[in-house]
Tab-separated table of C-alpha atoms and ligand atoms in Angstrom:
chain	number	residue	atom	x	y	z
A	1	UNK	CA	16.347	-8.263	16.990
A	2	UNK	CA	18.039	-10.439	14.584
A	3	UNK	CA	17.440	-9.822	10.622
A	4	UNK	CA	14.698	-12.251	9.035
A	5	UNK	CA	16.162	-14.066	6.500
A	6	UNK	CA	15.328	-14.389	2.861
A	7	UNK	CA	16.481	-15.128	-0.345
A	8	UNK	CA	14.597	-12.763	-1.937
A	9	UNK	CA	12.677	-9.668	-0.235
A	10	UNK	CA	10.034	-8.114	-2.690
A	11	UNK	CA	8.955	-4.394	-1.836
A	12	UNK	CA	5.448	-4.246	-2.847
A	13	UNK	CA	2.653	-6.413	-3.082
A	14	UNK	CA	0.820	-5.115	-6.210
A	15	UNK	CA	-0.594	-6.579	-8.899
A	16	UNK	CA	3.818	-6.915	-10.111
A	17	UNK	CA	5.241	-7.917	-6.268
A	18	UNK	CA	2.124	-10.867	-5.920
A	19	UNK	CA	2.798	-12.438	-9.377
A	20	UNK	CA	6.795	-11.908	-8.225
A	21	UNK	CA	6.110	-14.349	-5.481
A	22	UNK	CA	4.375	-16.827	-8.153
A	23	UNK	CA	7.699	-16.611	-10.464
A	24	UNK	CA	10.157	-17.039	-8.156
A	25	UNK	CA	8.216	-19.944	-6.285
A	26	UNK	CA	8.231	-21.844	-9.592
A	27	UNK	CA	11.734	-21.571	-9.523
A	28	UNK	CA	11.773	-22.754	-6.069
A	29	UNK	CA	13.059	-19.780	-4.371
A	30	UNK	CA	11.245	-18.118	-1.687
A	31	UNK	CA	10.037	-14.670	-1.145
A	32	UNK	CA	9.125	-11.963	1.890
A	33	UNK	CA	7.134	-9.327	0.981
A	34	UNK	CA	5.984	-5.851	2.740
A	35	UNK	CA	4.180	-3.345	1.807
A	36	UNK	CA	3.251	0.493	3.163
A	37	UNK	CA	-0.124	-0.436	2.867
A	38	UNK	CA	-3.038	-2.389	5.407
A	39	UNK	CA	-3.629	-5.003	2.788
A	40	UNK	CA	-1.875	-6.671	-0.409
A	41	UNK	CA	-3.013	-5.169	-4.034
A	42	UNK	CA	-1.025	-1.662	-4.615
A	43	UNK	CA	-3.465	0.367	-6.535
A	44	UNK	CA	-6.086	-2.143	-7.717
A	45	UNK	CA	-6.898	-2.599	-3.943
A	46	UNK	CA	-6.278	0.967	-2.786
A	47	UNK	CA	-7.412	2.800	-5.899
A	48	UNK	CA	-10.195	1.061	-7.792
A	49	UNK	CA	-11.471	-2.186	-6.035
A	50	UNK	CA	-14.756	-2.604	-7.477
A	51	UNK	CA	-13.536	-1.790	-11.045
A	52	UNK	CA	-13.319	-3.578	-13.645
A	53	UNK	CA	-10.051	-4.610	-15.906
A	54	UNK	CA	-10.198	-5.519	-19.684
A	55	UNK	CA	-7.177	-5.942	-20.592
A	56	UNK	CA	-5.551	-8.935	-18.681
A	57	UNK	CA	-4.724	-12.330	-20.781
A	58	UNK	CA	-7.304	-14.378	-21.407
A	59	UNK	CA	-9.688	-12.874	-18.464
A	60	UNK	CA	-11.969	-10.825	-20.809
A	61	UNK	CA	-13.143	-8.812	-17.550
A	62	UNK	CA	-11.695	-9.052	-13.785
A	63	UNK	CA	-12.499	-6.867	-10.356
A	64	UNK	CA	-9.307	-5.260	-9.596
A	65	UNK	CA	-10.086	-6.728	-5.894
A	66	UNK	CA	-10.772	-9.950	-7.693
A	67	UNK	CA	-7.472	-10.119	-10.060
A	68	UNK	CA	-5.690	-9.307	-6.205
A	69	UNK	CA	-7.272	-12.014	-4.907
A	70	UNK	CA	-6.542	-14.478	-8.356
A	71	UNK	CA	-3.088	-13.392	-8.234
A	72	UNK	CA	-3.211	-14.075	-3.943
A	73	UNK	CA	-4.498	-17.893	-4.610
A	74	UNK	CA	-1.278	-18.485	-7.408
A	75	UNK	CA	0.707	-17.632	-5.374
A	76	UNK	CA	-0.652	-19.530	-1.834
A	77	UNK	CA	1.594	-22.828	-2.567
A	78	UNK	CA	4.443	-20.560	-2.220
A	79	UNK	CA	3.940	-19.430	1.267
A	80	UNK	CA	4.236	-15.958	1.046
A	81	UNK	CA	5.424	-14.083	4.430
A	82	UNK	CA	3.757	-10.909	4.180
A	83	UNK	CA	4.796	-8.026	6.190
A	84	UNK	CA	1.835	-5.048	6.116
A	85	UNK	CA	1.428	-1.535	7.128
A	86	UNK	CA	5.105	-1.351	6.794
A	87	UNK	CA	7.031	1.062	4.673
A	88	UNK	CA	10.743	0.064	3.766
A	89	UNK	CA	12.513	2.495	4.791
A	90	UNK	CA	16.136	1.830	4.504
A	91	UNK	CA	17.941	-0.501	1.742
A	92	UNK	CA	21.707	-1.073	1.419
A	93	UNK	CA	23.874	-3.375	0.325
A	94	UNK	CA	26.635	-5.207	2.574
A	95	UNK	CA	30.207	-5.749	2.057
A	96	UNK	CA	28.937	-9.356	2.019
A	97	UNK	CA	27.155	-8.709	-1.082
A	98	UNK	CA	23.618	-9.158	0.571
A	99	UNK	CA	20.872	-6.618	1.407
A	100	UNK	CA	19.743	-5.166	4.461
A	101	UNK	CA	16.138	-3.297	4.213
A	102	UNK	CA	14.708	-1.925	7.685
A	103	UNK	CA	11.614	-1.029	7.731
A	104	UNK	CA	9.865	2.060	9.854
A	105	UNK	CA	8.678	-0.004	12.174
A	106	UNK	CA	11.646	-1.606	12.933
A	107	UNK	CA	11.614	-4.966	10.828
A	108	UNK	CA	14.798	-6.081	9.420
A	109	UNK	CA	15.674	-7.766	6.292
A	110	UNK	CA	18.614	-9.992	5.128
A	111	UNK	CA	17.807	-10.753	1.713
A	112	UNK	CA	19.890	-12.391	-1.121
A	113	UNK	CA	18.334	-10.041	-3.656
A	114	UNK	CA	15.673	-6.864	-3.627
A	115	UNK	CA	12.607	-6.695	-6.101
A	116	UNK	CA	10.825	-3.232	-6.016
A	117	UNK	CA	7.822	-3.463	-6.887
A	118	UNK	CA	6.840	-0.215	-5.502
A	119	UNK	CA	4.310	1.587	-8.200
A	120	UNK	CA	3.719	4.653	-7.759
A	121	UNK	CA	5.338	4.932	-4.626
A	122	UNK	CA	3.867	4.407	-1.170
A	123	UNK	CA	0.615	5.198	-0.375
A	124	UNK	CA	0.530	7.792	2.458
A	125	UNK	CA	-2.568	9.464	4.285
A	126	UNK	CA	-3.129	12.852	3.424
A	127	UNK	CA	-2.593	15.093	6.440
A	128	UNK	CA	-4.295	17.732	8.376
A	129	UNK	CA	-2.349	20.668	7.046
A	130	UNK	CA	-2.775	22.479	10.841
A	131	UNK	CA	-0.366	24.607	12.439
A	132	UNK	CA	0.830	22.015	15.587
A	133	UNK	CA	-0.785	19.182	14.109
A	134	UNK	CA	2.712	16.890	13.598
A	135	UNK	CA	3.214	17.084	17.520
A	136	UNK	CA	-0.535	14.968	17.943
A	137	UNK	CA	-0.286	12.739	15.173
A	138	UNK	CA	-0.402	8.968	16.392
A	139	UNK	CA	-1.602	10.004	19.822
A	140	UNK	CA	-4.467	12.416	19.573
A	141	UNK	CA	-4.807	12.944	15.447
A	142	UNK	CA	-4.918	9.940	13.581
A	143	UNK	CA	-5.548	9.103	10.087
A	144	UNK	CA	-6.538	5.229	10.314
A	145	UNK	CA	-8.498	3.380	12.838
A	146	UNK	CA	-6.108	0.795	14.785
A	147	UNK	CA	-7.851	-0.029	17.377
A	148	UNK	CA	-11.766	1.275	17.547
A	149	UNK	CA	-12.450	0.604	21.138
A	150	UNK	CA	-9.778	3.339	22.042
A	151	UNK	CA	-12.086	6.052	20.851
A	152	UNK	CA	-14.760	5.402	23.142
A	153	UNK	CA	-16.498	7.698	24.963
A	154	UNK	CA	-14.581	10.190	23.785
A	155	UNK	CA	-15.040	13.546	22.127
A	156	UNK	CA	-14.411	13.313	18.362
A	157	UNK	CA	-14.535	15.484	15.431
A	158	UNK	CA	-13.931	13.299	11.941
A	159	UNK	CA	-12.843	14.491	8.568
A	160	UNK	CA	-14.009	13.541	5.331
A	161	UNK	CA	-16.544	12.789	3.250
A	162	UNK	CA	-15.518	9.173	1.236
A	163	UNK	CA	-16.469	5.871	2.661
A	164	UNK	CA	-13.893	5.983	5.633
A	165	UNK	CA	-14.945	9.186	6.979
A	166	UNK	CA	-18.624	8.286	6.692
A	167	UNK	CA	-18.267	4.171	8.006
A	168	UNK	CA	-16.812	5.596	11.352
A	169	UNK	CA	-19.073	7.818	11.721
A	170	UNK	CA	-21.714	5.359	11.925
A	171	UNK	CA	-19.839	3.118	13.679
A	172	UNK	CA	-18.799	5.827	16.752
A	173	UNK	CA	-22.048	7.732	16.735
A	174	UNK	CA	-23.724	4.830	19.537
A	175	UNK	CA	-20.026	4.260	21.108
A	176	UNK	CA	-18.098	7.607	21.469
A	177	UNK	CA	-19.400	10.531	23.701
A	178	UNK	CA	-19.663	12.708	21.033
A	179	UNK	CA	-19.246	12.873	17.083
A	180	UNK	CA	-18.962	15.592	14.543
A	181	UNK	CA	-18.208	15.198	11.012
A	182	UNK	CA	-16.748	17.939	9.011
A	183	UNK	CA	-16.704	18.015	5.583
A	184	UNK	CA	-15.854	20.617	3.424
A	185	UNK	CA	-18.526	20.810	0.494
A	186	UNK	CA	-22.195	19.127	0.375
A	187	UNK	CA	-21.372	16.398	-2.151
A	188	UNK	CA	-19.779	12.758	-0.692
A	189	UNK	CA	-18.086	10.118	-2.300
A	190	UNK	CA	-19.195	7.587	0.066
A	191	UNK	CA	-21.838	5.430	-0.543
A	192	UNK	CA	-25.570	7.238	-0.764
A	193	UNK	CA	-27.129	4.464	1.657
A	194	UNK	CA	-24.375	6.004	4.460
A	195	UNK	CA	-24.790	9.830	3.757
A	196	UNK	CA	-28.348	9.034	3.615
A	197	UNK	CA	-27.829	7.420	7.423
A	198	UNK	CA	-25.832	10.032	8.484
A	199	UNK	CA	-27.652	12.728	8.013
A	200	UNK	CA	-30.781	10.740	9.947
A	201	UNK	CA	-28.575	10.767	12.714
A	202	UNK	CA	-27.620	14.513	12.657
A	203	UNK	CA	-31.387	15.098	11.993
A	204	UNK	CA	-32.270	13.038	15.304
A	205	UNK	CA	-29.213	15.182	17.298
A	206	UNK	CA	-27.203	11.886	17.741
A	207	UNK	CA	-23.950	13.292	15.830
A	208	UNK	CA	-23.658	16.659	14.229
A	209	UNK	CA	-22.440	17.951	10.738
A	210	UNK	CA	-20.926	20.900	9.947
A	211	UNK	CA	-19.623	21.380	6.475
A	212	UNK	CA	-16.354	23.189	6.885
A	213	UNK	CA	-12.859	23.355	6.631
A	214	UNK	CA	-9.985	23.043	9.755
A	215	UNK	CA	-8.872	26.060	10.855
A	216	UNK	CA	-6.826	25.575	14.286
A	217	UNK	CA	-6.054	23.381	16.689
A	218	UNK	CA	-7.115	24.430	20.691
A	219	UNK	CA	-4.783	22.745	23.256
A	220	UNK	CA	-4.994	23.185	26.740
A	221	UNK	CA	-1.835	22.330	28.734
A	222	UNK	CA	-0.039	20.782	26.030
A	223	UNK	CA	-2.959	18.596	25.226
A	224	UNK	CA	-5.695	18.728	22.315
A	225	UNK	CA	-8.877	20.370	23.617
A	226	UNK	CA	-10.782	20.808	20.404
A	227	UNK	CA	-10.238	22.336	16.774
A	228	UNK	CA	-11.909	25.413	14.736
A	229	UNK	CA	-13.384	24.624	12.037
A	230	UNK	CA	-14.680	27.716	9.927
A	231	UNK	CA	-18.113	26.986	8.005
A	232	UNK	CA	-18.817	28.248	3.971
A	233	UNK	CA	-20.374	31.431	5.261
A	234	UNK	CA	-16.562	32.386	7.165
A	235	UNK	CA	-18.397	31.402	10.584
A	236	UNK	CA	-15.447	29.791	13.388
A	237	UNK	CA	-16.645	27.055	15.279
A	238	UNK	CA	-14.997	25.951	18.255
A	239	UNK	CA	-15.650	21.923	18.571
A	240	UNK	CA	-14.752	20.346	22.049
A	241	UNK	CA	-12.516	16.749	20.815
A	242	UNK	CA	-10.231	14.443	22.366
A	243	UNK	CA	-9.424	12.922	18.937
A	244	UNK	CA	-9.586	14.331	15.407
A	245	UNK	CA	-9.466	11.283	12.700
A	246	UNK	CA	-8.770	12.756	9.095
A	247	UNK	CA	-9.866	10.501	6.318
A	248	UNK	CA	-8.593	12.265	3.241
A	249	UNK	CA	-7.153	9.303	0.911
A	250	UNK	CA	-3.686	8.407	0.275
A	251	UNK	CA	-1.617	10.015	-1.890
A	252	UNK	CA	1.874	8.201	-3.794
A	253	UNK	CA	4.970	9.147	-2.020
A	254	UNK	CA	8.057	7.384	-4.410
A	255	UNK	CA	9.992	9.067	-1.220
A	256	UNK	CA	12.617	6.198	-0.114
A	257	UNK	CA	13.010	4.662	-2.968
A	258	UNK	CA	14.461	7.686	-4.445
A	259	UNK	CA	17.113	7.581	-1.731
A	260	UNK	CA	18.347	4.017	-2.125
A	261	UNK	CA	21.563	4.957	-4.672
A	262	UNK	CA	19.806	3.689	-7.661
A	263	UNK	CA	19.910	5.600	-11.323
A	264	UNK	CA	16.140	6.965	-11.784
A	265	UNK	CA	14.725	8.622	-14.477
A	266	UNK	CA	11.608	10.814	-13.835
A	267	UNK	CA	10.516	9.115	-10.748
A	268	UNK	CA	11.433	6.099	-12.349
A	269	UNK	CA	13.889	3.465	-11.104
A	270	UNK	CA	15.964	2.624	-14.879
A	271	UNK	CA	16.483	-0.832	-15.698
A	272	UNK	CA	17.204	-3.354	-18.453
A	273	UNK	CA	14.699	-5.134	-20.102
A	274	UNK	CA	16.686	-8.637	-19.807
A	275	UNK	CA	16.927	-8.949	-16.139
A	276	UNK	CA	15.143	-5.850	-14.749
A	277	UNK	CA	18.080	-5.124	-12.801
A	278	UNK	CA	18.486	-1.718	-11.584
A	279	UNK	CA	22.012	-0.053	-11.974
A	280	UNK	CA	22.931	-1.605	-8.256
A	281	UNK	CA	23.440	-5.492	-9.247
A	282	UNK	CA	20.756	-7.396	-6.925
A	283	UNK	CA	18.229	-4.779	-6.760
A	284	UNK	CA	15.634	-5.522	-9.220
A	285	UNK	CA	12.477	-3.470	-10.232
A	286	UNK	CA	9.013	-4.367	-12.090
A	287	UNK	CA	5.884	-2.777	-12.501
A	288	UNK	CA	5.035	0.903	-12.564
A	289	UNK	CA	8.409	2.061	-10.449
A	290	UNK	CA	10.520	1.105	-13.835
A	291	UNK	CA	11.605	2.783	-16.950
A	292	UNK	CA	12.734	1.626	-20.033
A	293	UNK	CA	12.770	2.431	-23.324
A	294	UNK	CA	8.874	1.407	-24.559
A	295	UNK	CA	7.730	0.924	-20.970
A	296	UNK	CA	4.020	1.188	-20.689
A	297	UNK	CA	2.826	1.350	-17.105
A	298	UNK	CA	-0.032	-1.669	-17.603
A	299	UNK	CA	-0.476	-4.627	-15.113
A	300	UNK	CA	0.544	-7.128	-17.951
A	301	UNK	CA	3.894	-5.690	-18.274
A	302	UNK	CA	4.373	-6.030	-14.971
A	303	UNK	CA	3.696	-9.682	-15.244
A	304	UNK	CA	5.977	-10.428	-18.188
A	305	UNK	CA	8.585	-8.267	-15.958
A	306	UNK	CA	8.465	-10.655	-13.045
A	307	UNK	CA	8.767	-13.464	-15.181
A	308	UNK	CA	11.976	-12.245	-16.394
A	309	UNK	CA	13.354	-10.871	-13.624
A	310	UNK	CA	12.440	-14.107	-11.824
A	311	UNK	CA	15.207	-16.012	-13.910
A	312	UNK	CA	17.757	-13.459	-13.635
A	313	UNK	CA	17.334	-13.740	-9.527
A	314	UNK	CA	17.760	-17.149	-9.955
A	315	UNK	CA	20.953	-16.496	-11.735
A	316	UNK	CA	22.016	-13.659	-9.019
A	317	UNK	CA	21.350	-16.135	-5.823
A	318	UNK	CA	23.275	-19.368	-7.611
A	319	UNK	CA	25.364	-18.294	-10.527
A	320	UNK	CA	26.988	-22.014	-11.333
A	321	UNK	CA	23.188	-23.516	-11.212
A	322	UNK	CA	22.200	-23.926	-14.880
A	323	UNK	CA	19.072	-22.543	-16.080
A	324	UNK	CA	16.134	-24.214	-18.107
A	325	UNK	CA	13.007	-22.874	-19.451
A	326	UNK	CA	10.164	-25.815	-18.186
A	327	UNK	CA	6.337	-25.753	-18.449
A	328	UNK	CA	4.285	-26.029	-15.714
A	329	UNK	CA	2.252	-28.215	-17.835
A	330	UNK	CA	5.066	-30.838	-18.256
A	331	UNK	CA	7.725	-30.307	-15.666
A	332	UNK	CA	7.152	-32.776	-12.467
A	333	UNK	CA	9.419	-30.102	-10.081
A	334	UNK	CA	7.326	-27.255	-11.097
A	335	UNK	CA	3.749	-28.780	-10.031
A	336	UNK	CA	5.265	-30.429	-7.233
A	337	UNK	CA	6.456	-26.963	-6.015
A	338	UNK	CA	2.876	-25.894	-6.719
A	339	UNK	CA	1.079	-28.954	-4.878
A	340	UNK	CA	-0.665	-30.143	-7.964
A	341	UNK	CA	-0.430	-33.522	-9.469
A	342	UNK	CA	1.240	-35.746	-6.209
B	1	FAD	C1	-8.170	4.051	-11.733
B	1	FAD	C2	-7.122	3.168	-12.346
B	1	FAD	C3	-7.484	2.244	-13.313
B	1	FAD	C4	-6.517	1.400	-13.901
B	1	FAD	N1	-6.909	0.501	-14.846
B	1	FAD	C5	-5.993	-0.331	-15.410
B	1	FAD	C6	-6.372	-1.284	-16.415
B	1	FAD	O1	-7.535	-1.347	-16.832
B	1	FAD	N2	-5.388	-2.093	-16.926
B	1	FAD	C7	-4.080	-2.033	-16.518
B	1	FAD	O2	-3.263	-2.807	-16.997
B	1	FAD	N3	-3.696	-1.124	-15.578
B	1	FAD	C8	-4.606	-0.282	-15.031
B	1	FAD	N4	-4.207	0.651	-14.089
B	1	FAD	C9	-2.787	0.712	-13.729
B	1	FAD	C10	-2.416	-0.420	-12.778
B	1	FAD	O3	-3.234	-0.371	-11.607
B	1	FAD	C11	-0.946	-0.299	-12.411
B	1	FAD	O4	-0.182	-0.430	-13.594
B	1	FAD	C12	-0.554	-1.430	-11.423
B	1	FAD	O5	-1.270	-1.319	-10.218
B	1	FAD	C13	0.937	-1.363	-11.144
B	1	FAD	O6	1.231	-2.424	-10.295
B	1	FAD	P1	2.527	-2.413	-9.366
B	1	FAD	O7	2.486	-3.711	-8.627
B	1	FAD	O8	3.703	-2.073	-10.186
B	1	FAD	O9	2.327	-1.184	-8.370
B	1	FAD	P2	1.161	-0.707	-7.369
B	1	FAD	O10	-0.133	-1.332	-7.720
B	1	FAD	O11	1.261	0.764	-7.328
B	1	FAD	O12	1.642	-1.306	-5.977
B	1	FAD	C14	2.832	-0.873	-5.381
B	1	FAD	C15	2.802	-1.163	-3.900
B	1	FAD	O13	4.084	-0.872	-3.349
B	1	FAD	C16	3.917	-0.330	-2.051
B	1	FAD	N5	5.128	0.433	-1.694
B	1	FAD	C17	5.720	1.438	-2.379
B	1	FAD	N6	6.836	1.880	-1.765
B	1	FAD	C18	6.958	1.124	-0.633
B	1	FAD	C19	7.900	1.094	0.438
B	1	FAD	N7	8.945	1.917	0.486
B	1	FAD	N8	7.693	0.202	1.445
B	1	FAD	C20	6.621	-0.642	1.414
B	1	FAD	N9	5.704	-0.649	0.426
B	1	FAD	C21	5.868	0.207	-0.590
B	1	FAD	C22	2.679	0.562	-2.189
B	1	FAD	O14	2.068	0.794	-0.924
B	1	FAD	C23	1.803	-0.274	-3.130
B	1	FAD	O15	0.901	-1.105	-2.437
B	1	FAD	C24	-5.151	1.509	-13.516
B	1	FAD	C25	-4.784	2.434	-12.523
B	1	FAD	C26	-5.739	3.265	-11.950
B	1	FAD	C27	-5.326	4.251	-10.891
């Protein structure tokens, strides 16, 4: 499959990689974005949606899901291609001077110039730590929901006790042929009104819960037959499933970005603080994956980051073009990139 092309690819769609889009679109250069995660928003999205922010300019309090969404709407004239659920993998530069970035799934990349806007790394689902459990991952254990209907009438044991875990519990208990949940101590991070439903349906037999932690997985001809799952009093219990679906959280993995060739300081990728350019020339990094002298990991530096970096792109991609500083106020090309004014 042939490369897409771009001029610039941003890796990341945080809070730093959306307002990248916005910078570079005022300078009339276009951007692709991916990102490791199911939807834009890094951390604000993943972390802390219904939080809320004091500290960005001239917002005296935003929803982290709301500033994603704010920062989503700036950046709409633009056109952003996003790519999600896809984790950049590989990253190197050609003889050519251009990038290629491939990412797991396959997607290819010929971009002009790299931002990494990566955080904290990507966000990766905490596994179940089982003897034999690699071997079933994607097929019989599974740590997101892709397609629901697959998992009915099925046998299946789920993990967890945050929102996930609970919300498919709910949602299986009519569909599947059977559902247990397992979680390991009595308290739930999911919302009350769903623990409070769940256990009505455990009462009534229609699911059961055991609190407990994964102890093995059964297989029966090279296929899953069930899992143990030993209770607080040391008890085994041998549950019959087809599927197990682990709901855990994500944890940060910085994990290919640290294998891209660029200088990092503690899990940091170092950069300047006139271009944001990492030590390889057209790979550029804002937000919380940077270090520099002063660096304080807050959405607002990322901001003033992209800004920069946005004009030093500009200078990368067309180094004879000449540069000037305009106001979106005042300048007729800027708002007419933007859509606003005729
Ligand atoms: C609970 C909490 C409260 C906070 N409150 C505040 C606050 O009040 N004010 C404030 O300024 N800051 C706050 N922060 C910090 C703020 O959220 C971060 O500074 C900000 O999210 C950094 O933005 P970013 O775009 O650099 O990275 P992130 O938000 O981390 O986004 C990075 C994105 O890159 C993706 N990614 C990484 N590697 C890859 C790869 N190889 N391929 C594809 N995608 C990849 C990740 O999946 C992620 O979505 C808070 C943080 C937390 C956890």
């Amino acid at each position: 499959m042939n490369p897409i092309t771009t001029e610039v690819l941003i890796i990341g769609a945080g809070p730093a990689g959306l307002f990248q889009i916005f910078e570079l679109g005022l300078l009339g250069i276009g951007a692709q974005v991916v990102d490791s995660l199911a939807a834009p928003g890094g951390q604000c999205t993943e972390l802390y949606p219904d939080k809320p922010i004091y500290d960005i300019p001239a917002l005296p309090v935003c929803g982290a899901q709301e500033l994603v969404d704010r920062l989503l709407a700036q950046a709409k004239p633009f056109n952003p291609q996003f790519h999600l659920g896809q984790e950049v993998t590989e990253l190197r530069r050609e003889d050519s001077g251009r990038f290629l970035a491939v990412t797991a799934q396959g997607t290819r990349f010929d971009a002009g110039a790299i931002v990494i806007a990566a955080g904290v790394g990507s966000f990766q689902p905490r596994r179940l730590g089982l003897e034999g459990a690699e071997a079933f991952e994607g097929t019989a254990i599974h740590y997101r929901v892709k397609s629901a209907a697959d998992f009915h009438g099925k046998h299946l044991v789920i993990f967890g006790g945050g929102d996930s875990a609970l919300d498919w519990t709910l949602d299986f208990a009519p569909k599947a042929a059977s559902v247990t949940l397992v979680h390991r101590r009595a308290d739930f991070r999911a919302a009350p009104a769903s623990v409070a439903r769940m256990r009505e349906l455990a009462e009534a037999g229609r699911i059961r819960y055991l609190e407990g932690l994964a102890e093995a997985l059964h297989t029966d001809g090279g296929r899953l037959a069930g899992v143990a799952v030993k209770d607080g009093a040391g008890e085994l219990h041998t549950l019959r499933a087809d599927h197990l679906l682990a709901f855990f959280g994500l944890h940060p993995k910085l994990g290919p970005v640290a294998e891209w060739g660029m200088e990092i300081e503690r899990k940091a990728l170092k950069v300047d603080t006139e271009k944001f350019e990492t030590s390889v020339p057209g790979i550029f990094a804002i937000g919380d994956i940077n270090t520099y002298p002063g660096k304080k990991k807050l959405i607002l530096s990322g901001f003033h980051e992209a800004a920069l970096a946005a004009f030093a792109i500009q200078h990368h991609l067309y180094p004879s073009k000449k540069q000037f500083l305009q106001y979106t106020t005042t300048s007729p090309v800027m708002q007419k990139r933007l859509g606003v004014n005729g």
